[in-house]
Short mmCIF file of C-alpha atoms in Angstrom, two decimals:
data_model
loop_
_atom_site.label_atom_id
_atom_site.label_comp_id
_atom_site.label_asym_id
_atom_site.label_seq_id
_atom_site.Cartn_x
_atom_site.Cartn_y
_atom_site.Cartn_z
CA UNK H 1 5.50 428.57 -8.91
CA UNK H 2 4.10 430.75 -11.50
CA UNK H 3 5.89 432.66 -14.02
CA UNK H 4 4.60 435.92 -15.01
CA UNK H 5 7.56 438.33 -15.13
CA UNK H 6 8.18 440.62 -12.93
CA UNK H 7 11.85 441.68 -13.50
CA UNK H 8 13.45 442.74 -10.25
CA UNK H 9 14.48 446.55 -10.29
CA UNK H 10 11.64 447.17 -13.08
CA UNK H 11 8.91 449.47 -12.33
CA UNK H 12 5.38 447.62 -13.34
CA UNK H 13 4.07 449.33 -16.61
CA UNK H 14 0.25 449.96 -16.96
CA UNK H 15 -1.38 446.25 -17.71
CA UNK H 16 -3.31 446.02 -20.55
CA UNK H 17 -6.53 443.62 -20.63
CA UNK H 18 -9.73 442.44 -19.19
CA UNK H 19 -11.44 444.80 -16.77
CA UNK H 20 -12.73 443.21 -13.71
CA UNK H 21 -12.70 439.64 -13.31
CA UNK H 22 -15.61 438.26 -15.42
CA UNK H 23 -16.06 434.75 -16.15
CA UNK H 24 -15.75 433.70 -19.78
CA UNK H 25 -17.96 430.74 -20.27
CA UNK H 26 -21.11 428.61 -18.88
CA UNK H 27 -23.86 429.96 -21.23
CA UNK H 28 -22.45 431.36 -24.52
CA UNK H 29 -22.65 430.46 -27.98
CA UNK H 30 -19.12 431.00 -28.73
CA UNK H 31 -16.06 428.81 -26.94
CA UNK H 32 -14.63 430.37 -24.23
CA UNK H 33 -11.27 429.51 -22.48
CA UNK H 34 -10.53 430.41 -18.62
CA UNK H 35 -7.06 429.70 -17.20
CA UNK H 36 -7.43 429.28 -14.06
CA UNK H 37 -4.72 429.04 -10.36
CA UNK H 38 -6.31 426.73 -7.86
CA UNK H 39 -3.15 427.63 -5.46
CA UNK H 40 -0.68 425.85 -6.93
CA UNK H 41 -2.82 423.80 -9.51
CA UNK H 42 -3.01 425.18 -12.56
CA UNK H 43 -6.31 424.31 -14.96
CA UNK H 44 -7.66 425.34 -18.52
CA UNK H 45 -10.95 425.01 -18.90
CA UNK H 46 -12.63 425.21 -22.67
CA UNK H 47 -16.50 426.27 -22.43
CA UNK H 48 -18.63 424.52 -25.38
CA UNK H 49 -22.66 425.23 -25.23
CA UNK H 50 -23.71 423.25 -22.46
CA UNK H 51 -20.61 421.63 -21.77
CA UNK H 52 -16.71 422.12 -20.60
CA UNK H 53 -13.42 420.38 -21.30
CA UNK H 54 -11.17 420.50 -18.16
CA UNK H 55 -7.39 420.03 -19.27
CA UNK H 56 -4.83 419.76 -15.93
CA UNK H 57 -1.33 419.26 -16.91
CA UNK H 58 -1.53 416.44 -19.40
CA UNK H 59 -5.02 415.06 -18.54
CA UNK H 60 -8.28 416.20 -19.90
CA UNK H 61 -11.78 415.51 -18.99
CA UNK H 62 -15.12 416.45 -20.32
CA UNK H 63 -17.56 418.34 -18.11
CA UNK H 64 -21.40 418.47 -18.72
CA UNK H 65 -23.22 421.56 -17.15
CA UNK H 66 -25.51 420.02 -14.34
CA UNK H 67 -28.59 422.45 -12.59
CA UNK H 68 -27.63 424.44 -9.78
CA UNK H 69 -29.63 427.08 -7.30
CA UNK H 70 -26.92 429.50 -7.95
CA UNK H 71 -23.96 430.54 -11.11
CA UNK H 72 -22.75 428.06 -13.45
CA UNK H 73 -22.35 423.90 -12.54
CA UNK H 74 -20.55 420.93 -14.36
CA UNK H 75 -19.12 417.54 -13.62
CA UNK H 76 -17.76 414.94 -15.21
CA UNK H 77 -19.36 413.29 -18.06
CA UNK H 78 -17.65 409.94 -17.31
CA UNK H 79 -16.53 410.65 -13.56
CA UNK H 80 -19.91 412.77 -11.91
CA UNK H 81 -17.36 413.43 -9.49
CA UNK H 82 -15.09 415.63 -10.90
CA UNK H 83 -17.00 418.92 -10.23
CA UNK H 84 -16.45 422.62 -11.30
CA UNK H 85 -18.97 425.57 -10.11
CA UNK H 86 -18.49 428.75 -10.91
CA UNK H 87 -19.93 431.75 -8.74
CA UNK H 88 -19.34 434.96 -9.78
CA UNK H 89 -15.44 435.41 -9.99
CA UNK H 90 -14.40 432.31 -8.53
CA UNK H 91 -14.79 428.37 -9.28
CA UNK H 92 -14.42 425.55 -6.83
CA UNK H 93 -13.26 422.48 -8.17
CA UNK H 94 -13.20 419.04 -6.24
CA UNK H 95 -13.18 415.33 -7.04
CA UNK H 96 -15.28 413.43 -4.51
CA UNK H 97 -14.69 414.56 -0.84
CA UNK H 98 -11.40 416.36 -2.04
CA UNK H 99 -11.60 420.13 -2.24
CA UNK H 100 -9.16 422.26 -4.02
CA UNK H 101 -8.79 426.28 -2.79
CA UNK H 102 -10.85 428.93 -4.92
CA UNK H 103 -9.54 428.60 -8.46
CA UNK H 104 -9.32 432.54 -9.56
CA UNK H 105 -8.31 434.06 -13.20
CA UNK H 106 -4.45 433.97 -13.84
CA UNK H 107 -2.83 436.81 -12.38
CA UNK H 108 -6.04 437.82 -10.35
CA UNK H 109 -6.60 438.01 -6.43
CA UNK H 110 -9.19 436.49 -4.21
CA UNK H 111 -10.71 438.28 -1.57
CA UNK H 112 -10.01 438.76 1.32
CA UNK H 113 -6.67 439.75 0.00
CA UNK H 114 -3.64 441.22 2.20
CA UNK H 115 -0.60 443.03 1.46
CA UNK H 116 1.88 444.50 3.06
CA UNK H 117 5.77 445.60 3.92
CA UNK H 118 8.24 446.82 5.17
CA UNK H 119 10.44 449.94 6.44
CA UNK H 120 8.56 451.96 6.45
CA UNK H 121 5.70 448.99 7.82
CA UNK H 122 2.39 449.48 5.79
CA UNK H 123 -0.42 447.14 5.38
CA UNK H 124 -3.27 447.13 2.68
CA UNK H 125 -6.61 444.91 3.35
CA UNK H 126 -8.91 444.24 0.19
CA UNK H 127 -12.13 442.69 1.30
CA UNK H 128 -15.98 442.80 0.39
CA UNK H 129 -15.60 445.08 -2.48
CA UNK H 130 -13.19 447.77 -0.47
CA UNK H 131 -10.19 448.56 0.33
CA UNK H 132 -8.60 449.46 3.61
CA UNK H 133 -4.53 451.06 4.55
CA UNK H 134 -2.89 450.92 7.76
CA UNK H 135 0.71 452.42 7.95
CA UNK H 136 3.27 453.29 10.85
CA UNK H 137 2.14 455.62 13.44
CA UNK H 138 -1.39 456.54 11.73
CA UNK H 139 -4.66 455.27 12.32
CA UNK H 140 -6.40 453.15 9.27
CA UNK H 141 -7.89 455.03 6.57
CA UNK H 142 -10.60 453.22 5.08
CA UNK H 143 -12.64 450.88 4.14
CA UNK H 144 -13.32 452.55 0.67
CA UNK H 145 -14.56 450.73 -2.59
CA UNK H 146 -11.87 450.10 -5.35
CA UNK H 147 -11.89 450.14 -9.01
CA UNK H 148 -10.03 447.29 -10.90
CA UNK H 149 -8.09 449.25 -13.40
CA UNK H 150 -6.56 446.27 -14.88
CA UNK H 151 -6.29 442.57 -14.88
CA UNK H 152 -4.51 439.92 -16.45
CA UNK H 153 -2.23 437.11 -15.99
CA UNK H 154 0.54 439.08 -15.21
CA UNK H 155 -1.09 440.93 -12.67
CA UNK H 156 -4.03 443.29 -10.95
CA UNK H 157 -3.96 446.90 -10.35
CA UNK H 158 -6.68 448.39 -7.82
CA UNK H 159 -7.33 451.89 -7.25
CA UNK H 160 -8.98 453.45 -4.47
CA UNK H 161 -9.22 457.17 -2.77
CA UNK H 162 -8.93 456.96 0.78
CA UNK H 163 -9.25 460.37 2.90
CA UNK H 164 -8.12 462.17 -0.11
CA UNK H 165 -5.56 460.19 -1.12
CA UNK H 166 -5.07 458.42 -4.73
CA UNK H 167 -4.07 454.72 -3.73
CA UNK H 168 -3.16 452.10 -6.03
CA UNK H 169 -2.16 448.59 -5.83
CA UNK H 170 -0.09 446.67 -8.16
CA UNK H 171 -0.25 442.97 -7.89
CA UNK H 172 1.81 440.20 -10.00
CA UNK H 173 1.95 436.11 -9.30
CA UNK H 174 5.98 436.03 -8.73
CA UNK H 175 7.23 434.39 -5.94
CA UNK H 176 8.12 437.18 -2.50
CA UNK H 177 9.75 437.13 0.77
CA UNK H 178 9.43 439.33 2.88
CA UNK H 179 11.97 441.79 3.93
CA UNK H 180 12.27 440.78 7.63
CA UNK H 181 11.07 437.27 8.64
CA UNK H 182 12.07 435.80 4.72
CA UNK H 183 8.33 434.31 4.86
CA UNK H 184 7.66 433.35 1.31
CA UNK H 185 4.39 434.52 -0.52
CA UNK H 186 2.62 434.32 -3.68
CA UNK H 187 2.58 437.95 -4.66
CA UNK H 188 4.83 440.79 -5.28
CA UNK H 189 2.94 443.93 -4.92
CA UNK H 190 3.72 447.75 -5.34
CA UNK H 191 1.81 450.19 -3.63
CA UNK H 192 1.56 454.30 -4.06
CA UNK H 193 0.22 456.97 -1.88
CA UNK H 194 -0.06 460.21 -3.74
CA UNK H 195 2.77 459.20 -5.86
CA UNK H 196 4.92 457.83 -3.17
CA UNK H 197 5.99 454.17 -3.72
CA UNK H 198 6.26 451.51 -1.65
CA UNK H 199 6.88 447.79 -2.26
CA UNK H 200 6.07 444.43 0.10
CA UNK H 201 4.60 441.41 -0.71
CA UNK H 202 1.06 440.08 -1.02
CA UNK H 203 -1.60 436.62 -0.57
CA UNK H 204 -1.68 434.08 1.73
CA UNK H 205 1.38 431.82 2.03
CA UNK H 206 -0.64 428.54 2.11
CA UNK H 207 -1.44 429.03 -1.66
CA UNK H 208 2.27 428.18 -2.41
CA UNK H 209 1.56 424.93 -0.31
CA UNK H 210 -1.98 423.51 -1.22
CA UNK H 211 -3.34 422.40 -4.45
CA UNK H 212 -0.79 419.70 -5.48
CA UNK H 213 0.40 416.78 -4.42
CA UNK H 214 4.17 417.27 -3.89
CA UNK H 215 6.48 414.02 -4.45
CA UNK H 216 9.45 414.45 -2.62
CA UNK H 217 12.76 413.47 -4.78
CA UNK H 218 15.20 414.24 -1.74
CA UNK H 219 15.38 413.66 2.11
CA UNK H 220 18.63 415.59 3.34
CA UNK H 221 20.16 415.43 0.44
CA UNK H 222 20.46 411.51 0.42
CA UNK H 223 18.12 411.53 -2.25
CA UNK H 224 15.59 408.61 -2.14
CA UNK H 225 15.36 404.78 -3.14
CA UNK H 226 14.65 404.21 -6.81
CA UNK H 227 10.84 403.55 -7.50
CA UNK H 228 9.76 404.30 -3.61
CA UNK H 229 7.34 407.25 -3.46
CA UNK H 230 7.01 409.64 -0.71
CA UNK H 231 4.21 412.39 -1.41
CA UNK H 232 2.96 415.32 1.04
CA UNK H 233 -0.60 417.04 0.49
CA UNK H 234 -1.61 420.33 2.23
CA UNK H 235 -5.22 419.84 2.62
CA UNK H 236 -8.02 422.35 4.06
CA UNK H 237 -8.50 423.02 7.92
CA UNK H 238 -4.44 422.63 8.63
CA UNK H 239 -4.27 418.93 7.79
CA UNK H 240 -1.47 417.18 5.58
CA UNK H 241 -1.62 413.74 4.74
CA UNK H 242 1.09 411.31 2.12
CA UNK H 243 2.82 408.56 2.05
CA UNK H 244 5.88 408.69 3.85
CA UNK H 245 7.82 405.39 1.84
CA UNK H 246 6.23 402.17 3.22
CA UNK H 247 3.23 403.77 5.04
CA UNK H 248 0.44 406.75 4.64
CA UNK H 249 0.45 409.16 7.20
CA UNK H 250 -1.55 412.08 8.37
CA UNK H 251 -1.18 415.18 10.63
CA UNK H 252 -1.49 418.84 11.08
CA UNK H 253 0.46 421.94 10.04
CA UNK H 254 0.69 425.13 11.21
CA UNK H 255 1.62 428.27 9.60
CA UNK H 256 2.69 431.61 11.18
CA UNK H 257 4.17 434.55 9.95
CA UNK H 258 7.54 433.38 11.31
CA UNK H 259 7.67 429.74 9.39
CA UNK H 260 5.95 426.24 9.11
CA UNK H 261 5.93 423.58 11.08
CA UNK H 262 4.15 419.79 11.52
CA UNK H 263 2.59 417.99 14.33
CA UNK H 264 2.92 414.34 15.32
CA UNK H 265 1.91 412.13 12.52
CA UNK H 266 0.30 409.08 12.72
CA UNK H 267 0.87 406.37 10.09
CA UNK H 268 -0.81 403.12 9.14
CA UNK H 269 1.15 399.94 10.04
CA UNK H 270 2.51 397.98 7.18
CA UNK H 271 5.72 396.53 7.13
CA UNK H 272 7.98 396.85 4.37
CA UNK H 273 12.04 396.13 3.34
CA UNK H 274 14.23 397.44 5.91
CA UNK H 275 15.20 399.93 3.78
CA UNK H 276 12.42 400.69 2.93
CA UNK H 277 11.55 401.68 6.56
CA UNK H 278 14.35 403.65 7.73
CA UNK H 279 13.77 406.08 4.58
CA UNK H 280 10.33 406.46 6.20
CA UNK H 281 11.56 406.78 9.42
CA UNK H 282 14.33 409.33 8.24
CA UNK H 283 11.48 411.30 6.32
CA UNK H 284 8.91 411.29 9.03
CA UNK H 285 11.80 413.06 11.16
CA UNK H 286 12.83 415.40 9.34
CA UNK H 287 9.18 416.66 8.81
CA UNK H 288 8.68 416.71 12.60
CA UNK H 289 11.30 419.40 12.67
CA UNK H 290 10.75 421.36 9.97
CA UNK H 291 10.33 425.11 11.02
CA UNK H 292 10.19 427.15 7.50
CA UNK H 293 9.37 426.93 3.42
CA UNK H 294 10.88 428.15 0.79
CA UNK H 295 10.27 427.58 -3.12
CA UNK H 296 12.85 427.06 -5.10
CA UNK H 297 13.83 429.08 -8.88
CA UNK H 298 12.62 425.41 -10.35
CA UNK H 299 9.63 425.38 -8.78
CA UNK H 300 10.20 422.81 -5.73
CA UNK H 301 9.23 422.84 -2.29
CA UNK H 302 11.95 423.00 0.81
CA UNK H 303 10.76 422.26 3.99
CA UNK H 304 14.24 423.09 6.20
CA UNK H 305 14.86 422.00 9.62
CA UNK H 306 16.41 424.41 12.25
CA UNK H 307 19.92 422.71 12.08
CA UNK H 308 19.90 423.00 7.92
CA UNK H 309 18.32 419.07 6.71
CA UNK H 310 15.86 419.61 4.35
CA UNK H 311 13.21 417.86 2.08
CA UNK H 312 12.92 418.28 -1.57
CA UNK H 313 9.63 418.07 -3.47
CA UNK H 314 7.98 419.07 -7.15
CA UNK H 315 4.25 419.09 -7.28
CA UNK H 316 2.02 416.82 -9.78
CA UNK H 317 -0.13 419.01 -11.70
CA UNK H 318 -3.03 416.39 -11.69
CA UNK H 319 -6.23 415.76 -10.52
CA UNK H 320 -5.42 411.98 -9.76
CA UNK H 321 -3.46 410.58 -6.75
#
């Protein structure tokens, strides 16, 4: 999970920093360095003339630019298919047929962008350059266009006037749950209405999911047999794939508002030591029965069952598998 603080019972000050969310980079004379969230990857890259350095947790690989009909294109100088392209605030990485989601500035949003909470309910849509409010009992005020007042990696702030009214959205990348269903997201968020102040939660949950590969280090709290590896990967269109001990396996997942849950998985067919086996057999149940997420202080994954088993996991912060 990220870190930027966002102390709980502290009012967010006024951030200080870029305006917008311009790319540094691609064509300039002078390096340029972009930190960049690819949902829970995180990546540096260092912008040279024609050229990049990509750095992802301890790896680092050089980038040439390549042509491209549209922004800014590189891949990798000895692996063509490592790939970064930037297009206007956002860069899609990949590595062959593997996608990563929309890699954004630190402490910035992606559109379309949500948040919302609770008592009273109020819900704020940022999409296509504007901004849109719905709250309880009134009709939806908006769209409008916003102004990015600040921006950096501790956060956005958006202002907008909507039927009169001064609105303004505070962002920060700290870990949220929201009030009623204990969903967790990837944004805290504070919004005011003519002064009056409201708090919820913002983003789309699968960004605390996708991006990493997560290596699970317990399976009901049983832990797992030395030097075995059992990995799950939340992968575009609702698909997961991993090993699950002895065996890869692949699936779907689905997630709601009110938690997270997996389908039937199929696996390949090797045999392995009994042992072996029945850890794979014990993991692939658990995951069948998962119904919710959570992210822990440290950073880890818990998938929890209904009746309280859980799984355990830390994502790699690498581009290799």
């Amino acid at each position: 999970m990220k870190t930027a603080a966002w102390c709980a019972g502290v009012a967010l000050t006024t951030m200080a920093g870029l305006s917008g969310c311009a790319y540094l980079g691609g064509s300039g004379t002078a390096p340029a360095t972009a930190a960049l969230a690819c949902g829970q990857l995180d990546i540096t890259v260092n912008y040279r003339g024609d050229g990049a350095t990509l750095a992802v947790g301890d790896e680092q690989y050089s980038l040439v630019q390549v042509p491209a009909a549209s922004g800014a294109k590189y891949q990798g100088d000895e692996d063509p298919e490592i790939q970064l392209w930037n297009k206007g605030n956002v860069t899609m990485l990949s590595v062959g047929n593997q996608s990563w989601p929309q890699c954004v500035p630190q402490g910035t949003i992606a559109e379309p962008f949500t948040a919302r909470g609770n008592e009273p309910f109020w819900h704020v849509a940022v999409d296509g350059g504007q901004l849109s409010l719905k709250r309880m009992g009134a009709d939806e005020v908006g769209p409008a266009g916003y102004e990015v007042a600040s921006s950096n990696v501790t956060g956005q702030t958006l202002k907008a006037t909507l039927n009169g009214q001064a609105v303004i959205l505070e962002t920060a990348p700290q870990l949220c749950r929201d009030s009623m269903s204990g969903m967790a997201y990837p944004h805290q968020a504070r919004l005011s209405i003519d002064g009056e102040k409201l708090a919820g939660c913002a983003g789309d949950p699968a960004l605390l999911l996708q991006g990493v590969e997560w290596v699970v280090e317990d399976i009901d709290n049983g832990g797992i047999i030395d030097r075995s590896r059992v990995t799950i990967n939340f992968l575009p269109e609702n698909r997961v794939a991993g090993r699950a001990s002895c065996n890869s396996f692949m699936g779907g997942y689905q997630l709601t508002g009110e938690g997270l849950t997996f389908g039937q998985a199929a696996t390949t067919m090797m045999a392995c030591a009994p042992a072996l086996m029945n850890q794979e057999r014990k993991f692939l149940e658990v995951l069948g029965n998962v119904q919710r997420f959570d992210i822990s202080r440290t950073g880890a994954l818990i998938l929890q069952t209904g009746d309280g088993r859980t799984l355990r996991a830390y994502g790699a912060q690498s581009l290799k598998p």
